[in-house]
Amino acid sequence: MKKLLITRRIADPVLEQAAALFDLTIHEGGPLTAAQAAQAMQDYDAILPTLGDDFSAAAFSGDLRCKMLGNFGVGYNHIDAAAAAAAGVIVSNTPDVLTDATADIGMMLIMMTARRAGEGERMVRAGKWEGFGPKVGLGTHVTGKTVGIVGMGRIGQAVARRCHFGFGMNVLFYNRSPKEVDFPASQISDLHDLMGAVDFVVVTVPGGAENRYLVSAAALAAMQPHGIFVNIARGEVVDEPALIDALECGAIAGAGLDVYEHEPYVPERLRALENCVLLPHLGSATVETRQAMGQMALDNIIAWAEGENPPQRVN
Ligand code: NAP
Ligand code: GLV
């Protein structure tokens, strides 16, 4: 039997199937450090890792027993997929099954930030609400406004659809390559132009070295003072200190964030701000979606174990 390591407790039916097919170990105790990841590459035939496990280049040096990483998650910026390929290690991910859940969180962050829902909830819970008032809790209207999607892939398009069909919004987008979509949306060739033209920016590009700080201080400075910034992609895509500066000085109106540069660390300066909504990386966090992700990750490992090319292979 092949030895499989699953690095976190995922849905029970998936663990049961894995235990029936493999000599299974479930890692307890949080994300794998770089040293633990490197050791696991020596000890197991396949690994089902996830976000936070450190499979950077060092994990892929030397004589490796492990030849398959079936990642739980569509984003795999915690795995050096090129180094893995060079070492003959296949990497797969879990696209599509989490698109709607993540787009829902993007829409929720637009709404919560624009309508000051986090602030209002804190006020009610703190017993500080003094009742309805014509000027209490005034936010900004969402319906009919303009959204700018940064990265018009699966999740970007799903957010854009919600904005267009659900909220009558005008959709602009910035994307690395030319993209045609089957609903009204205009591609803008310059990121700063996009960020300056819209009421809401939603970031949905992958992380990784090539996109680090894609949303720079200068890109944030292009936003309008009433603009709201939403990030459901990866924290490293945005210059986080520059974002905090922009929020603190009122250069932008607010931010809705699901992801952070050094998760789970969220800077105190960010936590102190009323004009942002902060979620703990909830994008794909529904029971149904997390089960589907686990199943897809395991199915890729099973395909590899049976000598097939894993269907969601990325390298
Ligand atoms: P996807 O379908 O691959 O879409 C990514 C899009 O970004 C593509 O259209 C790509 O353009 C574009 N892009 C990449 N680099 C770019 C750049 N430098 N400038 C402009 N556009 C760029 O991926 P997805 O399934 O939508 O997922 C996107 C990311 O969301 C994941 O990688 C993950 O990091 C994040 N995510 C977060 C959560 C969460 O819990 N918050 C959940 C799921 C996913 P091309 O057309 O040129 O390839
Ligand atoms: C979650 O962030 C994912 O990339 O699946």
Short mmCIF file of C-alpha atoms and ligand atoms in Angstrom, two decimals:
data_model
loop_
_atom_site.label_atom_id
_atom_site.label_comp_id
_atom_site.label_asym_id
_atom_site.label_seq_id
_atom_site.Cartn_x
_atom_site.Cartn_y
_atom_site.Cartn_z
CA MET A 1 0.00 0.00 0.00
CA LYS A 2 1.26 3.49 -0.82
CA LYS A 3 1.92 5.82 2.10
CA LEU A 4 -0.26 8.96 2.06
CA LEU A 5 0.06 11.98 4.37
CA ILE A 6 -2.93 14.31 4.77
CA THR A 7 -1.74 17.45 6.53
CA ARG A 8 -5.05 18.56 8.11
CA ARG A 9 -8.35 16.88 9.14
CA ILE A 10 -10.60 17.21 6.08
CA ALA A 11 -14.17 15.87 5.62
CA ASP A 12 -14.73 12.44 7.23
CA PRO A 13 -16.02 10.61 4.10
CA VAL A 14 -12.86 11.66 2.25
CA LEU A 15 -10.63 10.53 5.13
CA GLU A 16 -12.50 7.19 5.23
CA GLN A 17 -11.94 6.60 1.52
CA ALA A 18 -8.29 7.60 1.86
CA ALA A 19 -7.83 5.17 4.78
CA ALA A 20 -9.32 2.33 2.71
CA LEU A 21 -6.99 2.92 -0.24
CA PHE A 22 -3.72 4.06 1.35
CA ASP A 23 -1.52 3.57 4.38
CA LEU A 24 -2.80 6.86 5.79
CA THR A 25 -1.26 9.31 8.26
CA ILE A 26 -3.07 12.49 9.27
CA HIS A 27 -0.76 15.23 10.49
CA GLU A 28 -1.96 16.97 13.65
CA GLY A 29 -0.53 20.21 14.99
CA GLY A 30 -1.02 22.85 12.32
CA PRO A 31 0.74 23.75 9.09
CA LEU A 32 3.92 21.92 8.08
CA THR A 33 7.09 23.95 8.53
CA ALA A 34 9.68 23.88 5.73
CA ALA A 35 11.64 21.22 7.66
CA GLN A 36 8.52 19.08 8.22
CA ALA A 37 7.54 19.41 4.55
CA ALA A 38 11.05 18.33 3.48
CA GLN A 39 10.91 15.35 5.84
CA ALA A 40 7.44 14.38 4.57
CA MET A 41 8.81 14.36 1.00
CA GLN A 42 11.24 11.66 2.17
CA ASP A 43 8.72 9.61 4.16
CA TYR A 44 5.54 9.39 2.04
CA ASP A 45 4.60 8.39 -1.52
CA ALA A 46 1.93 11.09 -1.81
CA ILE A 47 0.85 14.11 0.24
CA LEU A 48 -2.44 16.01 0.42
CA PRO A 49 -1.28 19.42 1.69
CA THR A 50 -3.04 22.74 2.01
CA LEU A 51 -2.50 26.45 2.53
CA GLY A 52 0.12 27.28 5.11
CA ASP A 53 2.17 24.11 4.54
CA ASP A 54 5.62 25.29 3.44
CA PHE A 55 6.50 23.39 0.25
CA SER A 56 9.02 25.95 -0.97
CA ALA A 57 12.01 24.91 -3.12
CA ALA A 58 13.95 23.35 -0.21
CA ALA A 59 11.30 20.61 0.08
CA PHE A 60 12.23 19.32 -3.38
CA SER A 61 15.96 18.70 -3.02
CA GLY A 62 17.63 15.31 -2.63
CA ASP A 63 16.26 11.86 -3.28
CA LEU A 64 12.48 12.08 -2.82
CA ARG A 65 10.05 9.28 -2.06
CA CYS A 66 7.02 11.51 -2.64
CA LYS A 67 5.98 11.98 -6.29
CA MET A 68 2.50 13.51 -5.87
CA LEU A 69 1.11 16.57 -4.06
CA GLY A 70 -2.69 16.73 -4.33
CA ASN A 71 -3.28 20.20 -2.95
CA PHE A 72 -6.50 21.04 -1.07
CA GLY A 73 -7.25 24.48 -2.55
CA VAL A 74 -7.11 26.13 -5.95
CA GLY A 75 -4.30 28.49 -4.94
CA TYR A 76 -0.96 26.72 -4.56
CA ASN A 77 1.44 29.60 -3.93
CA HIS A 78 2.68 27.71 -0.83
CA ILE A 79 4.12 25.07 -3.19
CA ASP A 80 7.03 25.78 -5.52
CA ALA A 81 5.39 23.98 -8.44
CA ALA A 82 8.36 24.59 -10.77
CA ALA A 83 10.83 23.11 -8.27
CA ALA A 84 8.41 20.21 -7.80
CA ALA A 85 8.28 19.59 -11.56
CA ALA A 86 12.08 19.70 -11.79
CA ALA A 87 12.18 17.02 -9.09
CA GLY A 88 9.59 14.89 -10.92
CA VAL A 89 6.81 15.67 -8.42
CA ILE A 90 3.28 16.19 -9.79
CA VAL A 91 1.13 18.95 -8.23
CA SER A 92 -2.67 19.18 -8.58
CA ASN A 93 -5.24 21.63 -7.19
CA THR A 94 -9.03 22.00 -6.70
CA PRO A 95 -10.46 24.55 -9.19
CA ASP A 96 -14.17 25.18 -9.97
CA VAL A 97 -15.69 23.46 -6.91
CA LEU A 98 -14.93 26.51 -4.76
CA THR A 99 -15.65 29.25 -7.29
CA ASP A 100 -19.20 30.07 -6.17
CA ALA A 101 -18.46 29.94 -2.44
CA THR A 102 -15.50 32.30 -2.88
CA ALA A 103 -17.41 34.67 -5.16
CA ASP A 104 -20.19 34.80 -2.56
CA ILE A 105 -17.64 35.94 0.03
CA GLY A 106 -16.40 38.59 -2.42
CA MET A 107 -19.95 39.87 -2.85
CA MET A 108 -20.48 39.75 0.89
CA LEU A 109 -17.36 41.85 1.48
CA ILE A 110 -18.53 44.43 -1.06
CA MET A 111 -21.89 44.65 0.72
CA MET A 112 -20.57 44.54 4.28
CA THR A 113 -17.96 47.21 3.66
CA ALA A 114 -20.20 49.52 1.65
CA ARG A 115 -23.07 49.22 4.14
CA ARG A 116 -20.83 49.35 7.25
CA ALA A 117 -22.19 46.01 8.48
CA GLY A 118 -19.15 45.12 10.63
CA GLU A 119 -19.22 48.50 12.32
CA GLY A 120 -22.98 48.28 12.92
CA GLU A 121 -22.71 44.77 14.35
CA ARG A 122 -19.97 45.87 16.73
CA MET A 123 -22.14 48.81 17.84
CA VAL A 124 -25.16 46.59 18.58
CA ARG A 125 -23.10 43.99 20.44
CA ALA A 126 -21.41 46.69 22.51
CA GLY A 127 -24.82 48.01 23.60
CA LYS A 128 -24.03 51.38 21.97
CA TRP A 129 -26.92 51.54 19.50
CA GLU A 130 -29.29 54.35 20.39
CA GLY A 131 -32.00 53.48 17.87
CA PHE A 132 -32.93 54.32 14.27
CA GLY A 133 -31.83 57.72 13.06
CA PRO A 134 -31.85 59.38 9.62
CA LYS A 135 -28.07 59.68 9.74
CA VAL A 136 -27.12 56.59 11.73
CA GLY A 137 -24.91 54.07 9.92
CA LEU A 138 -25.03 55.70 6.51
CA GLY A 139 -23.07 53.69 3.99
CA THR A 140 -22.67 53.86 0.25
CA HIS A 141 -25.10 52.48 -2.34
CA VAL A 142 -23.97 49.34 -4.24
CA THR A 143 -26.68 48.77 -6.86
CA GLY A 144 -25.82 50.42 -10.17
CA LYS A 145 -22.23 51.31 -9.24
CA THR A 146 -19.06 50.26 -11.09
CA VAL A 147 -16.90 47.30 -10.05
CA GLY A 148 -13.35 46.63 -11.23
CA ILE A 149 -12.21 43.01 -11.20
CA VAL A 150 -8.45 42.41 -11.03
CA GLY A 151 -7.95 38.93 -12.54
CA MET A 152 -10.95 37.85 -14.64
CA GLY A 153 -10.56 34.10 -14.12
CA ARG A 154 -13.09 31.65 -12.68
CA ILE A 155 -13.66 33.51 -9.41
CA GLY A 156 -13.31 36.99 -10.95
CA GLN A 157 -16.01 36.14 -13.50
CA ALA A 158 -18.28 34.68 -10.83
CA VAL A 159 -18.00 37.91 -8.80
CA ALA A 160 -18.60 39.97 -11.96
CA ARG A 161 -21.73 37.95 -12.80
CA ARG A 162 -23.12 38.56 -9.33
CA CYS A 163 -22.40 42.27 -9.66
CA HIS A 164 -23.92 42.56 -13.14
CA PHE A 165 -26.95 40.29 -12.90
CA GLY A 166 -27.69 40.73 -9.20
CA PHE A 167 -26.85 44.37 -8.60
CA GLY A 168 -27.08 46.01 -12.03
CA MET A 169 -23.45 47.06 -11.80
CA ASN A 170 -21.18 48.19 -14.59
CA VAL A 171 -18.23 45.75 -14.84
CA LEU A 172 -14.68 46.70 -15.81
CA PHE A 173 -11.74 44.32 -15.49
CA TYR A 174 -7.99 44.03 -15.73
CA ASN A 175 -6.52 40.68 -16.80
CA ARG A 176 -3.09 39.44 -17.89
CA SER A 177 -4.30 38.09 -21.23
CA PRO A 178 -7.23 39.23 -23.40
CA LYS A 179 -10.49 37.74 -22.15
CA GLU A 180 -13.96 37.43 -23.72
CA VAL A 181 -16.94 36.94 -21.39
CA ASP A 182 -20.60 36.32 -22.25
CA PHE A 183 -22.03 39.28 -20.32
CA PRO A 184 -21.35 43.02 -20.53
CA ALA A 185 -17.86 43.78 -19.20
CA SER A 186 -14.98 45.90 -20.54
CA GLN A 187 -11.31 44.99 -20.31
CA ILE A 188 -9.00 47.86 -19.28
CA SER A 189 -5.37 47.47 -20.27
CA ASP A 190 -3.80 49.40 -17.39
CA LEU A 191 -4.28 48.42 -13.73
CA HIS A 192 -4.02 52.00 -12.42
CA ASP A 193 -6.59 53.19 -14.96
CA LEU A 194 -8.96 50.46 -13.80
CA MET A 195 -8.50 51.24 -10.12
CA GLY A 196 -9.10 54.93 -10.72
CA ALA A 197 -12.27 54.36 -12.75
CA VAL A 198 -14.32 52.23 -10.38
CA ASP A 199 -16.23 52.43 -7.09
CA PHE A 200 -15.24 48.91 -5.96
CA VAL A 201 -12.03 46.99 -6.70
CA VAL A 202 -12.13 43.21 -6.22
CA VAL A 203 -8.84 41.30 -6.42
CA THR A 204 -9.01 37.71 -7.70
CA VAL A 205 -5.53 36.98 -9.15
CA PRO A 206 -3.39 34.07 -7.89
CA GLY A 207 -0.58 34.69 -5.41
CA GLY A 208 3.05 33.69 -5.98
CA ALA A 209 6.24 35.59 -6.71
CA GLU A 210 5.09 37.04 -10.05
CA ASN A 211 2.04 38.74 -8.50
CA ARG A 212 3.63 39.91 -5.23
CA TYR A 213 2.53 43.53 -4.62
CA LEU A 214 0.79 43.69 -8.02
CA VAL A 215 -1.50 46.14 -6.20
CA SER A 216 1.24 48.55 -5.17
CA ALA A 217 1.08 51.83 -3.24
CA ALA A 218 0.83 53.63 -6.60
CA ALA A 219 -2.08 51.44 -7.73
CA LEU A 220 -3.91 52.13 -4.46
CA ALA A 221 -3.20 55.85 -4.85
CA ALA A 222 -5.03 55.75 -8.20
CA MET A 223 -8.30 54.86 -6.40
CA GLN A 224 -10.93 57.50 -5.76
CA PRO A 225 -11.50 58.66 -2.14
CA HIS A 226 -14.93 56.98 -2.06
CA GLY A 227 -13.44 53.74 -3.46
CA ILE A 228 -13.72 50.42 -1.62
CA PHE A 229 -11.04 47.76 -1.95
CA VAL A 230 -11.83 44.02 -1.63
CA ASN A 231 -9.26 41.22 -1.60
CA ILE A 232 -10.38 37.57 -1.76
CA ALA A 233 -7.23 36.31 -3.51
CA ARG A 234 -3.97 36.30 -1.54
CA GLY A 235 -2.59 38.89 0.89
CA GLU A 236 0.79 39.02 -0.82
CA VAL A 237 -0.80 40.42 -3.99
CA VAL A 238 -1.32 43.73 -2.18
CA ASP A 239 1.15 46.08 -0.49
CA GLU A 240 -0.53 45.67 2.91
CA PRO A 241 1.27 48.54 4.72
CA ALA A 242 0.34 50.88 1.84
CA LEU A 243 -3.28 49.70 2.05
CA ILE A 244 -3.35 50.45 5.78
CA ASP A 245 -1.87 53.92 5.14
CA ALA A 246 -4.57 54.59 2.52
CA LEU A 247 -7.33 53.49 4.91
CA GLU A 248 -5.92 55.46 7.84
CA CYS A 249 -5.62 58.74 5.97
CA GLY A 250 -8.94 58.42 4.13
CA ALA A 251 -7.34 58.14 0.68
CA ILE A 252 -9.87 55.32 0.13
CA ALA A 253 -13.19 54.78 1.91
CA GLY A 254 -12.87 51.19 3.06
CA ALA A 255 -11.60 47.65 2.56
CA GLY A 256 -13.10 44.18 2.79
CA LEU A 257 -10.40 41.57 3.31
CA ASP A 258 -10.52 37.77 3.45
CA VAL A 259 -6.74 37.32 3.09
CA TYR A 260 -3.58 38.85 4.59
CA GLU A 261 0.09 39.02 3.78
CA HIS A 262 1.29 36.92 6.76
CA GLU A 263 -1.73 34.82 7.78
CA PRO A 264 -2.92 34.32 10.46
CA TYR A 265 -1.19 37.55 11.55
CA VAL A 266 -3.39 40.60 10.96
CA PRO A 267 -1.64 43.89 11.79
CA GLU A 268 -2.91 45.74 14.85
CA ARG A 269 -3.22 48.93 12.75
CA LEU A 270 -5.65 47.11 10.43
CA ARG A 271 -7.66 45.65 13.31
CA ALA A 272 -8.01 49.12 14.80
CA LEU A 273 -9.74 50.52 11.72
CA GLU A 274 -13.55 50.83 11.66
CA ASN A 275 -13.67 51.25 7.87
CA CYS A 276 -12.68 47.69 7.03
CA VAL A 277 -14.28 44.28 7.30
CA LEU A 278 -11.84 41.52 8.23
CA LEU A 279 -12.65 37.85 7.62
CA PRO A 280 -10.47 34.85 8.54
CA HIS A 281 -9.91 33.40 5.01
CA LEU A 282 -13.47 32.10 4.65
CA GLY A 283 -13.65 32.06 0.82
CA SER A 284 -14.30 28.34 0.33
CA ALA A 285 -15.55 27.66 3.86
CA THR A 286 -18.87 25.89 3.35
CA VAL A 287 -19.41 22.28 4.39
CA GLU A 288 -20.35 21.32 0.84
CA THR A 289 -17.42 23.10 -0.79
CA ARG A 290 -14.78 21.83 1.63
CA GLN A 291 -16.03 18.25 1.12
CA ALA A 292 -15.89 18.69 -2.67
CA MET A 293 -12.37 20.12 -2.41
CA GLY A 294 -11.21 17.18 -0.29
CA GLN A 295 -12.77 14.71 -2.73
CA MET A 296 -11.14 16.40 -5.73
CA ALA A 297 -7.72 16.47 -4.04
CA LEU A 298 -8.02 12.77 -3.16
CA ASP A 299 -9.34 11.84 -6.63
CA ASN A 300 -6.21 13.37 -8.15
CA ILE A 301 -4.01 11.30 -5.83
CA ILE A 302 -6.00 8.15 -6.65
CA ALA A 303 -5.59 8.84 -10.38
CA TRP A 304 -1.83 9.21 -9.89
CA ALA A 305 -1.69 5.99 -7.81
CA GLU A 306 -3.46 4.16 -10.66
CA GLY A 307 -0.90 5.39 -13.17
CA GLU A 308 -3.11 8.04 -14.76
CA ASN A 309 -2.42 11.74 -15.30
CA PRO A 310 -4.21 13.57 -12.45
CA PRO A 311 -7.08 15.58 -14.00
CA GLN A 312 -6.32 18.80 -12.12
CA ARG A 313 -2.55 18.65 -12.61
CA VAL A 314 -0.92 22.12 -12.62
CA ASN A 315 2.77 21.41 -13.38
P1 NAP B 1 -8.00 31.44 -12.31
O1 NAP B 1 -9.24 30.93 -12.95
O2 NAP B 1 -6.69 30.90 -12.72
O3 NAP B 1 -8.01 33.04 -12.49
C1 NAP B 1 -6.92 33.84 -12.26
C2 NAP B 1 -7.02 35.01 -13.22
O4 NAP B 1 -6.03 35.96 -12.84
C3 NAP B 1 -6.75 34.62 -14.67
O5 NAP B 1 -7.75 35.16 -15.49
C4 NAP B 1 -5.38 35.23 -14.94
O6 NAP B 1 -5.20 35.69 -16.27
C5 NAP B 1 -5.41 36.41 -14.03
N1 NAP B 1 -4.06 36.88 -13.71
C6 NAP B 1 -3.01 36.19 -13.21
N2 NAP B 1 -1.97 36.99 -13.01
C7 NAP B 1 -2.34 38.22 -13.39
C8 NAP B 1 -1.69 39.47 -13.43
N3 NAP B 1 -0.43 39.62 -13.03
N4 NAP B 1 -2.38 40.52 -13.90
C9 NAP B 1 -3.66 40.39 -14.32
N5 NAP B 1 -4.34 39.23 -14.30
C10 NAP B 1 -3.68 38.16 -13.85
O7 NAP B 1 -8.06 31.23 -10.72
P2 NAP B 1 -9.36 31.23 -9.78
O8 NAP B 1 -9.88 29.86 -9.66
O9 NAP B 1 -10.24 32.33 -10.20
O10 NAP B 1 -8.64 31.59 -8.38
C11 NAP B 1 -7.94 32.81 -8.24
C12 NAP B 1 -7.23 32.85 -6.90
O11 NAP B 1 -8.15 33.10 -5.86
C13 NAP B 1 -6.53 31.57 -6.45
O12 NAP B 1 -5.27 31.41 -7.06
C14 NAP B 1 -6.42 31.75 -4.96
O13 NAP B 1 -5.21 32.38 -4.63
C15 NAP B 1 -7.57 32.68 -4.63
N6 NAP B 1 -8.62 32.00 -3.84
C16 NAP B 1 -8.91 32.48 -2.61
C17 NAP B 1 -9.91 31.87 -1.86
C18 NAP B 1 -10.26 32.36 -0.50
O14 NAP B 1 -10.60 31.56 0.34
N7 NAP B 1 -10.25 33.65 -0.26
C19 NAP B 1 -10.59 30.76 -2.37
C20 NAP B 1 -10.26 30.31 -3.63
C21 NAP B 1 -9.27 30.94 -4.37
P3 NAP B 1 -4.90 34.73 -17.53
O15 NAP B 1 -6.21 34.65 -18.23
O16 NAP B 1 -3.87 35.46 -18.29
O17 NAP B 1 -4.41 33.42 -16.98
C1 GLV B 2 -8.09 29.06 -0.92
O1 GLV B 2 -7.66 30.11 -0.60
C2 GLV B 2 -7.78 28.40 -2.14
O2 GLV B 2 -6.89 28.88 -2.86
O3 GLV B 2 -8.40 27.38 -2.43
#
